[in-house]
């Protein structure tokens, strides 16, 4: 037990030392023309140091929030506002997806057009119809990845429970807190560790590994070059599948942030009682009669 505590403390100190050194020398990791800077970003984005910096920041923010609840409420409003803002913007991709599909059907079946060109600002972007058809997957993936936390804030996910509905208000908040700490956060961290390196393996070569040390990655930096994935499923099909890897990383980050917001909200509602239920919660409404409609489903 003591060895575990000492290991955690040692890694926290090392994390702050390494990050402090990096922040005091921004040219080491912000200069994207420097191959070593790229490798530092790759390493630290999925490193133990990064984990302990985030973990310590969470503990400090939690301690400050317990001392000043308005700080915690402000964090909840900020993170839920972030999820709502991104979700409401990306949700329009659904309309864009429908309109683009209609356009593809008309151009292909009626006008027998084989390609579509878009020319904003004098630059013409022309691709085969099959490219535009496969690109619809990106809209769908963006909606799933970037609207997941928005749907969570709006209570749009399906909840299946055998105990939750039968317990009292504070027991529900305790279950929500446990779920945030024991399920949402660990799973988000685990997926982040895999998705971060998975993304970079499709952006640069030689491909980095999660087991590589910073020294090994800096050695690889001598041969590193951008090698963005452009392979499609068909000769003229969509070739930007690396964007799906970027969306996976963004999804994981948003889930982790929402886990923090959900834990803080559950804690505050647990402490303040039922009168704080739904406090500052920004949910969309379809207008008058929505409650009666939802009550039948």
PDB file of C-alpha atoms in Angstrom:
ATOM      1  CA  UNK A   1       0.000   0.000   0.000  1.00  0.00           C
ATOM      2  CA  UNK A   2       2.798   2.384   0.990  1.00  0.00           C
ATOM      3  CA  UNK A   3       4.718   1.542  -2.184  1.00  0.00           C
ATOM      4  CA  UNK A   4       1.642   2.381  -4.255  1.00  0.00           C
ATOM      5  CA  UNK A   5       1.235   5.766  -2.552  1.00  0.00           C
ATOM      6  CA  UNK A   6       4.923   6.561  -3.044  1.00  0.00           C
ATOM      7  CA  UNK A   7       4.659   5.576  -6.732  1.00  0.00           C
ATOM      8  CA  UNK A   8       1.698   7.918  -7.215  1.00  0.00           C
ATOM      9  CA  UNK A   9       3.467  10.799  -5.453  1.00  0.00           C
ATOM     10  CA  UNK A  10       6.645  10.243  -7.471  1.00  0.00           C
ATOM     11  CA  UNK A  11       4.737  10.293 -10.768  1.00  0.00           C
ATOM     12  CA  UNK A  12       2.817  13.410  -9.786  1.00  0.00           C
ATOM     13  CA  UNK A  13       6.086  15.226  -9.036  1.00  0.00           C
ATOM     14  CA  UNK A  14       7.668  13.986 -12.262  1.00  0.00           C
ATOM     15  CA  UNK A  15       4.578  14.996 -14.223  1.00  0.00           C
ATOM     16  CA  UNK A  16       4.640  18.553 -12.944  1.00  0.00           C
ATOM     17  CA  UNK A  17       8.395  18.782 -13.443  1.00  0.00           C
ATOM     18  CA  UNK A  18       8.187  17.603 -17.067  1.00  0.00           C
ATOM     19  CA  UNK A  19       5.158  19.726 -17.890  1.00  0.00           C
ATOM     20  CA  UNK A  20       6.670  22.735 -16.169  1.00  0.00           C
ATOM     21  CA  UNK A  21       9.821  22.317 -18.241  1.00  0.00           C
ATOM     22  CA  UNK A  22       7.740  21.967 -21.415  1.00  0.00           C
ATOM     23  CA  UNK A  23       5.675  25.078 -20.650  1.00  0.00           C
ATOM     24  CA  UNK A  24       8.800  27.099 -19.899  1.00  0.00           C
ATOM     25  CA  UNK A  25      10.260  26.030 -23.265  1.00  0.00           C
ATOM     26  CA  UNK A  26       7.274  26.273 -25.663  1.00  0.00           C
ATOM     27  CA  UNK A  27       9.515  26.028 -28.693  1.00  0.00           C
ATOM     28  CA  UNK A  28      10.228  22.420 -27.767  1.00  0.00           C
ATOM     29  CA  UNK A  29       6.684  21.278 -28.490  1.00  0.00           C
ATOM     30  CA  UNK A  30       4.828  24.077 -30.303  1.00  0.00           C
ATOM     31  CA  UNK A  31       7.150  24.300 -33.298  1.00  0.00           C
ATOM     32  CA  UNK A  32       5.452  21.863 -35.685  1.00  0.00           C
ATOM     33  CA  UNK A  33       8.265  22.187 -38.191  1.00  0.00           C
ATOM     34  CA  UNK A  34      10.504  20.525 -35.608  1.00  0.00           C
ATOM     35  CA  UNK A  35      10.231  16.740 -35.817  1.00  0.00           C
ATOM     36  CA  UNK A  36      11.130  16.342 -32.149  1.00  0.00           C
ATOM     37  CA  UNK A  37       8.299  18.705 -31.201  1.00  0.00           C
ATOM     38  CA  UNK A  38       5.838  16.420 -32.999  1.00  0.00           C
ATOM     39  CA  UNK A  39       7.137  13.418 -31.086  1.00  0.00           C
ATOM     40  CA  UNK A  40       6.863  15.263 -27.775  1.00  0.00           C
ATOM     41  CA  UNK A  41       3.211  16.003 -28.488  1.00  0.00           C
ATOM     42  CA  UNK A  42       2.660  12.342 -29.398  1.00  0.00           C
ATOM     43  CA  UNK A  43       4.295  11.149 -26.194  1.00  0.00           C
ATOM     44  CA  UNK A  44       2.838  13.582 -23.676  1.00  0.00           C
ATOM     45  CA  UNK A  45      -0.699  13.362 -25.067  1.00  0.00           C
ATOM     46  CA  UNK A  46      -0.949   9.758 -23.901  1.00  0.00           C
ATOM     47  CA  UNK A  47       1.643   9.707 -21.139  1.00  0.00           C
ATOM     48  CA  UNK A  48       1.544   8.917 -17.440  1.00  0.00           C
ATOM     49  CA  UNK A  49       2.665  12.493 -16.816  1.00  0.00           C
ATOM     50  CA  UNK A  50      -0.363  13.873 -18.624  1.00  0.00           C
ATOM     51  CA  UNK A  51      -2.662  11.546 -16.672  1.00  0.00           C
ATOM     52  CA  UNK A  52      -1.304  12.685 -13.306  1.00  0.00           C
ATOM     53  CA  UNK A  53      -1.460  16.361 -14.274  1.00  0.00           C
ATOM     54  CA  UNK A  54      -5.139  15.969 -15.198  1.00  0.00           C
ATOM     55  CA  UNK A  55      -5.780  13.850 -12.097  1.00  0.00           C
ATOM     56  CA  UNK A  56      -4.139  16.409  -9.800  1.00  0.00           C
ATOM     57  CA  UNK A  57      -5.977  19.286 -11.461  1.00  0.00           C
ATOM     58  CA  UNK A  58      -9.246  17.401 -10.902  1.00  0.00           C
ATOM     59  CA  UNK A  59      -8.427  16.877  -7.208  1.00  0.00           C
ATOM     60  CA  UNK A  60      -7.475  20.531  -6.722  1.00  0.00           C
ATOM     61  CA  UNK A  61     -10.589  21.778  -8.527  1.00  0.00           C
ATOM     62  CA  UNK A  62     -12.738  19.402  -6.483  1.00  0.00           C
ATOM     63  CA  UNK A  63     -11.199  20.641  -3.217  1.00  0.00           C
ATOM     64  CA  UNK A  64     -11.750  24.272  -4.230  1.00  0.00           C
ATOM     65  CA  UNK A  65     -15.304  23.418  -5.311  1.00  0.00           C
ATOM     66  CA  UNK A  66     -16.107  21.833  -1.951  1.00  0.00           C
ATOM     67  CA  UNK A  67     -14.806  24.973  -0.248  1.00  0.00           C
ATOM     68  CA  UNK A  68     -16.635  27.305  -2.652  1.00  0.00           C
ATOM     69  CA  UNK A  69     -19.643  25.611  -4.202  1.00  0.00           C
ATOM     70  CA  UNK A  70     -20.140  28.374  -6.729  1.00  0.00           C
ATOM     71  CA  UNK A  71     -16.798  27.393  -8.272  1.00  0.00           C
ATOM     72  CA  UNK A  72     -18.093  23.856  -8.710  1.00  0.00           C
ATOM     73  CA  UNK A  73     -21.412  25.085 -10.091  1.00  0.00           C
ATOM     74  CA  UNK A  74     -19.487  27.322 -12.479  1.00  0.00           C
ATOM     75  CA  UNK A  75     -17.476  24.313 -13.672  1.00  0.00           C
ATOM     76  CA  UNK A  76     -20.692  22.358 -14.211  1.00  0.00           C
ATOM     77  CA  UNK A  77     -22.236  25.175 -16.227  1.00  0.00           C
ATOM     78  CA  UNK A  78     -19.072  25.607 -18.287  1.00  0.00           C
ATOM     79  CA  UNK A  79     -18.678  21.916 -19.154  1.00  0.00           C
ATOM     80  CA  UNK A  80     -22.384  21.346 -19.791  1.00  0.00           C
ATOM     81  CA  UNK A  81     -22.438  24.513 -21.887  1.00  0.00           C
ATOM     82  CA  UNK A  82     -19.513  23.163 -23.899  1.00  0.00           C
ATOM     83  CA  UNK A  83     -21.342  19.883 -24.528  1.00  0.00           C
ATOM     84  CA  UNK A  84     -24.557  21.697 -25.456  1.00  0.00           C
ATOM     85  CA  UNK A  85     -22.805  24.181 -27.721  1.00  0.00           C
ATOM     86  CA  UNK A  86     -20.890  21.553 -29.669  1.00  0.00           C
ATOM     87  CA  UNK A  87     -23.884  19.234 -29.839  1.00  0.00           C
ATOM     88  CA  UNK A  88     -26.302  21.870 -31.083  1.00  0.00           C
ATOM     89  CA  UNK A  89     -23.869  22.966 -33.780  1.00  0.00           C
ATOM     90  CA  UNK A  90     -22.937  19.465 -34.968  1.00  0.00           C
ATOM     91  CA  UNK A  91     -26.575  18.326 -34.933  1.00  0.00           C
ATOM     92  CA  UNK A  92     -27.040  20.385 -38.128  1.00  0.00           C
ATOM     93  CA  UNK A  93     -24.875  17.805 -39.867  1.00  0.00           C
ATOM     94  CA  UNK A  94     -28.000  15.633 -39.903  1.00  0.00           C
ATOM     95  CA  UNK A  95     -29.762  18.134 -42.163  1.00  0.00           C
ATOM     96  CA  UNK A  96     -26.634  18.513 -44.301  1.00  0.00           C
ATOM     97  CA  UNK A  97     -26.425  14.734 -44.639  1.00  0.00           C
ATOM     98  CA  UNK A  98     -30.021  14.513 -45.875  1.00  0.00           C
ATOM     99  CA  UNK A  99     -29.631  17.384 -48.350  1.00  0.00           C
ATOM    100  CA  UNK A 100     -26.391  15.977 -49.718  1.00  0.00           C
ATOM    101  CA  UNK A 101     -27.911  12.534 -50.164  1.00  0.00           C
ATOM    102  CA  UNK A 102     -30.878  14.016 -52.060  1.00  0.00           C
ATOM    103  CA  UNK A 103     -28.494  15.977 -54.276  1.00  0.00           C
ATOM    104  CA  UNK A 104     -26.445  12.860 -55.017  1.00  0.00           C
ATOM    105  CA  UNK A 105     -29.542  10.848 -55.970  1.00  0.00           C
ATOM    106  CA  UNK A 106     -30.843  13.574 -58.298  1.00  0.00           C
ATOM    107  CA  UNK A 107     -27.504  14.212 -59.966  1.00  0.00           C
ATOM    108  CA  UNK A 108     -26.739  10.534 -60.412  1.00  0.00           C
ATOM    109  CA  UNK A 109     -30.130   9.111 -61.371  1.00  0.00           C
ATOM    110  CA  UNK A 110     -31.698  12.000 -63.248  1.00  0.00           C
ATOM    111  CA  UNK A 111     -28.914  14.180 -64.648  1.00  0.00           C
ATOM    112  CA  UNK A 112     -26.343  11.371 -65.000  1.00  0.00           C
ATOM    113  CA  UNK A 113     -23.574  13.498 -63.463  1.00  0.00           C
ATOM    114  CA  UNK A 114     -20.447  11.578 -62.459  1.00  0.00           C
ATOM    115  CA  UNK A 115     -18.754  14.157 -60.225  1.00  0.00           C
ATOM    116  CA  UNK A 116     -19.492  17.241 -58.131  1.00  0.00           C
ATOM    117  CA  UNK A 117     -17.300  20.334 -57.905  1.00  0.00           C
ATOM    118  CA  UNK A 118     -17.476  22.974 -55.170  1.00  0.00           C
ATOM    119  CA  UNK A 119     -15.650  26.251 -55.736  1.00  0.00           C
ATOM    120  CA  UNK A 120     -15.625  28.568 -52.720  1.00  0.00           C
ATOM    121  CA  UNK A 121     -13.228  31.536 -52.826  1.00  0.00           C
ATOM    122  CA  UNK A 122     -12.058  30.622 -56.313  1.00  0.00           C
ATOM    123  CA  UNK A 123     -10.752  27.192 -55.326  1.00  0.00           C
ATOM    124  CA  UNK A 124     -12.503  24.291 -57.028  1.00  0.00           C
ATOM    125  CA  UNK A 125     -12.853  21.046 -55.089  1.00  0.00           C
ATOM    126  CA  UNK A 126     -14.033  18.304 -57.445  1.00  0.00           C
ATOM    127  CA  UNK A 127     -14.677  14.707 -56.446  1.00  0.00           C
ATOM    128  CA  UNK A 128     -16.465  11.691 -57.859  1.00  0.00           C
ATOM    129  CA  UNK A 129     -20.056  11.083 -56.752  1.00  0.00           C
ATOM    130  CA  UNK A 130     -18.911   7.954 -54.928  1.00  0.00           C
ATOM    131  CA  UNK A 131     -16.578  10.154 -52.848  1.00  0.00           C
ATOM    132  CA  UNK A 132     -19.449  12.413 -51.797  1.00  0.00           C
ATOM    133  CA  UNK A 133     -21.619   9.382 -51.106  1.00  0.00           C
ATOM    134  CA  UNK A 134     -19.055   7.753 -48.821  1.00  0.00           C
ATOM    135  CA  UNK A 135     -18.310  11.103 -47.165  1.00  0.00           C
ATOM    136  CA  UNK A 136     -21.792  10.944 -45.634  1.00  0.00           C
ATOM    137  CA  UNK A 137     -20.284   8.493 -43.133  1.00  0.00           C
ATOM    138  CA  UNK A 138     -18.194  11.348 -41.735  1.00  0.00           C
ATOM    139  CA  UNK A 139     -21.309  13.394 -40.936  1.00  0.00           C
ATOM    140  CA  UNK A 140     -22.844  10.417 -39.193  1.00  0.00           C
ATOM    141  CA  UNK A 141     -19.658   9.736 -37.226  1.00  0.00           C
ATOM    142  CA  UNK A 142     -19.398  13.407 -36.213  1.00  0.00           C
ATOM    143  CA  UNK A 143     -22.969  13.388 -34.919  1.00  0.00           C
ATOM    144  CA  UNK A 144     -22.349  10.225 -32.900  1.00  0.00           C
ATOM    145  CA  UNK A 145     -18.978  11.326 -31.516  1.00  0.00           C
ATOM    146  CA  UNK A 146     -19.600  15.022 -30.858  1.00  0.00           C
ATOM    147  CA  UNK A 147     -23.269  14.885 -29.849  1.00  0.00           C
ATOM    148  CA  UNK A 148     -22.905  12.042 -27.330  1.00  0.00           C
ATOM    149  CA  UNK A 149     -22.272  14.338 -24.352  1.00  0.00           C
ATOM    150  CA  UNK A 150     -24.949  16.761 -25.579  1.00  0.00           C
ATOM    151  CA  UNK A 151     -27.420  13.870 -25.574  1.00  0.00           C
ATOM    152  CA  UNK A 152     -26.230  12.935 -22.074  1.00  0.00           C
ATOM    153  CA  UNK A 153     -26.874  16.453 -20.763  1.00  0.00           C
ATOM    154  CA  UNK A 154     -30.307  16.397 -22.406  1.00  0.00           C
ATOM    155  CA  UNK A 155     -31.069  12.993 -20.769  1.00  0.00           C
ATOM    156  CA  UNK A 156     -31.553  11.500 -24.210  1.00  0.00           C
ATOM    157  CA  UNK A 157     -29.705   8.238 -23.599  1.00  0.00           C
ATOM    158  CA  UNK A 158     -31.668   5.098 -22.815  1.00  0.00           C
ATOM    159  CA  UNK A 159     -31.430   4.236 -19.101  1.00  0.00           C
ATOM    160  CA  UNK A 160     -31.965   0.628 -18.058  1.00  0.00           C
ATOM    161  CA  UNK A 161     -32.005   0.111 -14.289  1.00  0.00           C
ATOM    162  CA  UNK A 162     -33.396  -2.240 -11.684  1.00  0.00           C
ATOM    163  CA  UNK A 163     -32.519  -0.263  -8.564  1.00  0.00           C
ATOM    164  CA  UNK A 164     -32.124   3.399  -9.511  1.00  0.00           C
ATOM    165  CA  UNK A 165     -35.812   4.217  -9.935  1.00  0.00           C
ATOM    166  CA  UNK A 166     -36.732   2.647  -6.589  1.00  0.00           C
ATOM    167  CA  UNK A 167     -34.295   4.529  -4.322  1.00  0.00           C
ATOM    168  CA  UNK A 168     -34.443   8.011  -2.838  1.00  0.00           C
ATOM    169  CA  UNK A 169     -33.052  11.277  -4.197  1.00  0.00           C
ATOM    170  CA  UNK A 170     -29.721  11.226  -2.365  1.00  0.00           C
ATOM    171  CA  UNK A 171     -29.204   7.533  -3.096  1.00  0.00           C
ATOM    172  CA  UNK A 172     -29.618   8.298  -6.797  1.00  0.00           C
ATOM    173  CA  UNK A 173     -27.024  11.056  -6.576  1.00  0.00           C
ATOM    174  CA  UNK A 174     -24.634   8.664  -4.798  1.00  0.00           C
ATOM    175  CA  UNK A 175     -25.104   6.127  -7.603  1.00  0.00           C
ATOM    176  CA  UNK A 176     -24.459   8.842 -10.177  1.00  0.00           C
ATOM    177  CA  UNK A 177     -21.251   9.888  -8.416  1.00  0.00           C
ATOM    178  CA  UNK A 178     -20.039   6.296  -8.242  1.00  0.00           C
ATOM    179  CA  UNK A 179     -20.883   5.786 -11.908  1.00  0.00           C
ATOM    180  CA  UNK A 180     -18.886   8.871 -12.895  1.00  0.00           C
ATOM    181  CA  UNK A 181     -15.794   7.900 -10.912  1.00  0.00           C
ATOM    182  CA  UNK A 182     -15.829   4.128 -11.414  1.00  0.00           C
ATOM    183  CA  UNK A 183     -17.119   3.823 -14.978  1.00  0.00           C
ATOM    184  CA  UNK A 184     -17.169   7.012 -17.067  1.00  0.00           C
ATOM    185  CA  UNK A 185     -13.740   8.360 -16.108  1.00  0.00           C
ATOM    186  CA  UNK A 186     -11.746   5.083 -16.194  1.00  0.00           C
ATOM    187  CA  UNK A 187     -13.284   4.019 -19.503  1.00  0.00           C
ATOM    188  CA  UNK A 188     -12.637   7.471 -20.995  1.00  0.00           C
ATOM    189  CA  UNK A 189      -9.000   7.362 -19.857  1.00  0.00           C
ATOM    190  CA  UNK A 190      -8.544   3.833 -21.248  1.00  0.00           C
ATOM    191  CA  UNK A 191     -10.098   4.704 -24.619  1.00  0.00           C
ATOM    192  CA  UNK A 192      -8.064   7.909 -24.774  1.00  0.00           C
ATOM    193  CA  UNK A 193      -4.806   5.988 -24.287  1.00  0.00           C
ATOM    194  CA  UNK A 194      -5.618   3.708 -27.211  1.00  0.00           C
ATOM    195  CA  UNK A 195      -7.281   6.242 -29.497  1.00  0.00           C
ATOM    196  CA  UNK A 196      -4.512   8.847 -29.079  1.00  0.00           C
ATOM    197  CA  UNK A 197      -1.784   6.581 -30.439  1.00  0.00           C
ATOM    198  CA  UNK A 198      -4.219   4.998 -32.898  1.00  0.00           C
ATOM    199  CA  UNK A 199      -4.798   8.459 -34.380  1.00  0.00           C
ATOM    200  CA  UNK A 200      -1.110   9.317 -34.636  1.00  0.00           C
ATOM    201  CA  UNK A 201      -0.307   5.968 -36.236  1.00  0.00           C
ATOM    202  CA  UNK A 202      -2.430   7.142 -39.184  1.00  0.00           C
ATOM    203  CA  UNK A 203      -0.866  10.611 -39.350  1.00  0.00           C
ATOM    204  CA  UNK A 204       2.892  10.106 -39.191  1.00  0.00           C
ATOM    205  CA  UNK A 205       5.553   7.527 -39.933  1.00  0.00           C
ATOM    206  CA  UNK A 206       7.397   5.724 -38.380  1.00  0.00           C
ATOM    207  CA  UNK A 207       4.341   4.744 -36.424  1.00  0.00           C
ATOM    208  CA  UNK A 208       4.535   5.498 -32.692  1.00  0.00           C
ATOM    209  CA  UNK A 209       3.624   2.941 -30.064  1.00  0.00           C
ATOM    210  CA  UNK A 210       2.021   3.402 -26.660  1.00  0.00           C
ATOM    211  CA  UNK A 211       4.944   1.507 -25.141  1.00  0.00           C
ATOM    212  CA  UNK A 212       7.570   3.885 -26.576  1.00  0.00           C
ATOM    213  CA  UNK A 213       9.472   6.039 -24.116  1.00  0.00           C
ATOM    214  CA  UNK A 214      10.139   9.711 -24.787  1.00  0.00           C
ATOM    215  CA  UNK A 215      13.772   8.877 -25.540  1.00  0.00           C
ATOM    216  CA  UNK A 216      12.783   6.265 -28.116  1.00  0.00           C
ATOM    217  CA  UNK A 217      10.312   8.614 -29.792  1.00  0.00           C
ATOM    218  CA  UNK A 218      12.930  11.360 -29.975  1.00  0.00           C
ATOM    219  CA  UNK A 219      15.234   8.873 -31.672  1.00  0.00           C
ATOM    220  CA  UNK A 220      12.467   8.079 -34.177  1.00  0.00           C
ATOM    221  CA  UNK A 221      12.066  11.819 -34.790  1.00  0.00           C
ATOM    222  CA  UNK A 222      15.047  11.775 -37.129  1.00  0.00           C
ATOM    223  CA  UNK A 223      13.000   9.768 -39.637  1.00  0.00           C
ATOM    224  CA  UNK A 224       9.528  11.114 -38.859  1.00  0.00           C
ATOM    225  CA  UNK A 225       7.392  12.588 -41.625  1.00  0.00           C
ATOM    226  CA  UNK A 226       3.717  13.313 -42.163  1.00  0.00           C
ATOM    227  CA  UNK A 227       1.947  10.341 -43.717  1.00  0.00           C
ATOM    228  CA  UNK A 228      -1.744  11.159 -43.432  1.00  0.00           C
ATOM    229  CA  UNK A 229      -3.971   8.195 -44.242  1.00  0.00           C
ATOM    230  CA  UNK A 230      -5.624   8.645 -47.651  1.00  0.00           C
ATOM    231  CA  UNK A 231      -6.733   5.090 -48.389  1.00  0.00           C
ATOM    232  CA  UNK A 232     -10.391   4.635 -49.402  1.00  0.00           C
ATOM    233  CA  UNK A 233     -12.574   1.570 -49.793  1.00  0.00           C
ATOM    234  CA  UNK A 234     -12.935   2.220 -53.522  1.00  0.00           C
ATOM    235  CA  UNK A 235     -10.675   3.884 -56.132  1.00  0.00           C
ATOM    236  CA  UNK A 236     -12.709   7.088 -56.245  1.00  0.00           C
ATOM    237  CA  UNK A 237     -14.225   6.798 -52.785  1.00  0.00           C
ATOM    238  CA  UNK A 238     -13.813   8.919 -49.673  1.00  0.00           C
ATOM    239  CA  UNK A 239     -10.171   9.020 -48.586  1.00  0.00           C
ATOM    240  CA  UNK A 240     -10.254  11.077 -45.389  1.00  0.00           C
ATOM    241  CA  UNK A 241     -10.700   8.221 -42.939  1.00  0.00           C
ATOM    242  CA  UNK A 242      -8.045   9.658 -40.623  1.00  0.00           C
ATOM    243  CA  UNK A 243     -10.751  12.137 -39.565  1.00  0.00           C
ATOM    244  CA  UNK A 244     -12.610   9.276 -37.909  1.00  0.00           C
ATOM    245  CA  UNK A 245      -9.593   8.728 -35.657  1.00  0.00           C
ATOM    246  CA  UNK A 246      -9.589  12.430 -34.771  1.00  0.00           C
ATOM    247  CA  UNK A 247     -13.291  12.205 -33.931  1.00  0.00           C
ATOM    248  CA  UNK A 248     -12.605   9.241 -31.634  1.00  0.00           C
ATOM    249  CA  UNK A 249     -10.092  11.301 -29.646  1.00  0.00           C
ATOM    250  CA  UNK A 250     -12.499  14.257 -29.487  1.00  0.00           C
ATOM    251  CA  UNK A 251     -15.321  11.965 -28.346  1.00  0.00           C
ATOM    252  CA  UNK A 252     -13.187  10.526 -25.546  1.00  0.00           C
ATOM    253  CA  UNK A 253     -12.113  13.957 -24.333  1.00  0.00           C
ATOM    254  CA  UNK A 254     -15.693  15.222 -24.273  1.00  0.00           C
ATOM    255  CA  UNK A 255     -16.870  12.136 -22.359  1.00  0.00           C
ATOM    256  CA  UNK A 256     -14.160  12.641 -19.735  1.00  0.00           C
ATOM    257  CA  UNK A 257     -15.087  16.306 -19.289  1.00  0.00           C
ATOM    258  CA  UNK A 258     -18.760  15.397 -19.030  1.00  0.00           C
ATOM    259  CA  UNK A 259     -17.917  12.761 -16.406  1.00  0.00           C
ATOM    260  CA  UNK A 260     -16.396  15.556 -14.308  1.00  0.00           C
ATOM    261  CA  UNK A 261     -19.471  17.743 -14.821  1.00  0.00           C
ATOM    262  CA  UNK A 262     -21.830  14.881 -13.957  1.00  0.00           C
ATOM    263  CA  UNK A 263     -19.869  14.017 -10.809  1.00  0.00           C
ATOM    264  CA  UNK A 264     -19.896  17.643  -9.670  1.00  0.00           C
ATOM    265  CA  UNK A 265     -23.613  18.052 -10.389  1.00  0.00           C
ATOM    266  CA  UNK A 266     -24.443  14.829  -8.560  1.00  0.00           C
ATOM    267  CA  UNK A 267     -22.317  15.867  -5.577  1.00  0.00           C
ATOM    268  CA  UNK A 268     -23.864  19.329  -5.383  1.00  0.00           C
ATOM    269  CA  UNK A 269     -27.400  17.977  -5.658  1.00  0.00           C
ATOM    270  CA  UNK A 270     -26.549  15.373  -3.003  1.00  0.00           C
ATOM    271  CA  UNK A 271     -25.330  18.074  -0.620  1.00  0.00           C
ATOM    272  CA  UNK A 272     -27.951  20.739  -1.350  1.00  0.00           C
ATOM    273  CA  UNK A 273     -30.967  18.446  -1.592  1.00  0.00           C
ATOM    274  CA  UNK A 274     -33.883  18.159  -3.983  1.00  0.00           C
ATOM    275  CA  UNK A 275     -34.294  21.924  -4.362  1.00  0.00           C
ATOM    276  CA  UNK A 276     -31.075  21.970  -6.402  1.00  0.00           C
ATOM    277  CA  UNK A 277     -32.193  19.233  -8.818  1.00  0.00           C
ATOM    278  CA  UNK A 278     -31.754  20.480 -12.370  1.00  0.00           C
ATOM    279  CA  UNK A 279     -30.159  23.739 -11.216  1.00  0.00           C
ATOM    280  CA  UNK A 280     -28.627  25.672 -14.138  1.00  0.00           C
ATOM    281  CA  UNK A 281     -29.517  22.745 -16.409  1.00  0.00           C
ATOM    282  CA  UNK A 282     -29.957  23.964 -19.983  1.00  0.00           C
ATOM    283  CA  UNK A 283     -32.213  21.508 -21.789  1.00  0.00           C
ATOM    284  CA  UNK A 284     -33.872  21.963 -25.138  1.00  0.00           C
ATOM    285  CA  UNK A 285     -37.628  22.115 -25.328  1.00  0.00           C
ATOM    286  CA  UNK A 286     -39.991  21.408 -28.185  1.00  0.00           C
ATOM    287  CA  UNK A 287     -42.489  23.851 -26.774  1.00  0.00           C
ATOM    288  CA  UNK A 288     -45.839  23.614 -24.992  1.00  0.00           C
ATOM    289  CA  UNK A 289     -47.157  20.104 -24.572  1.00  0.00           C
ATOM    290  CA  UNK A 290     -43.760  18.412 -24.730  1.00  0.00           C
ATOM    291  CA  UNK A 291     -44.044  17.090 -21.179  1.00  0.00           C
ATOM    292  CA  UNK A 292     -47.396  15.472 -21.911  1.00  0.00           C
ATOM    293  CA  UNK A 293     -46.001  13.939 -25.099  1.00  0.00           C
ATOM    294  CA  UNK A 294     -42.925  12.535 -23.339  1.00  0.00           C
ATOM    295  CA  UNK A 295     -45.062  11.133 -20.560  1.00  0.00           C
ATOM    296  CA  UNK A 296     -46.679   8.715 -23.025  1.00  0.00           C
ATOM    297  CA  UNK A 297     -43.314   7.252 -24.149  1.00  0.00           C
TER     298      UNK A 297
END
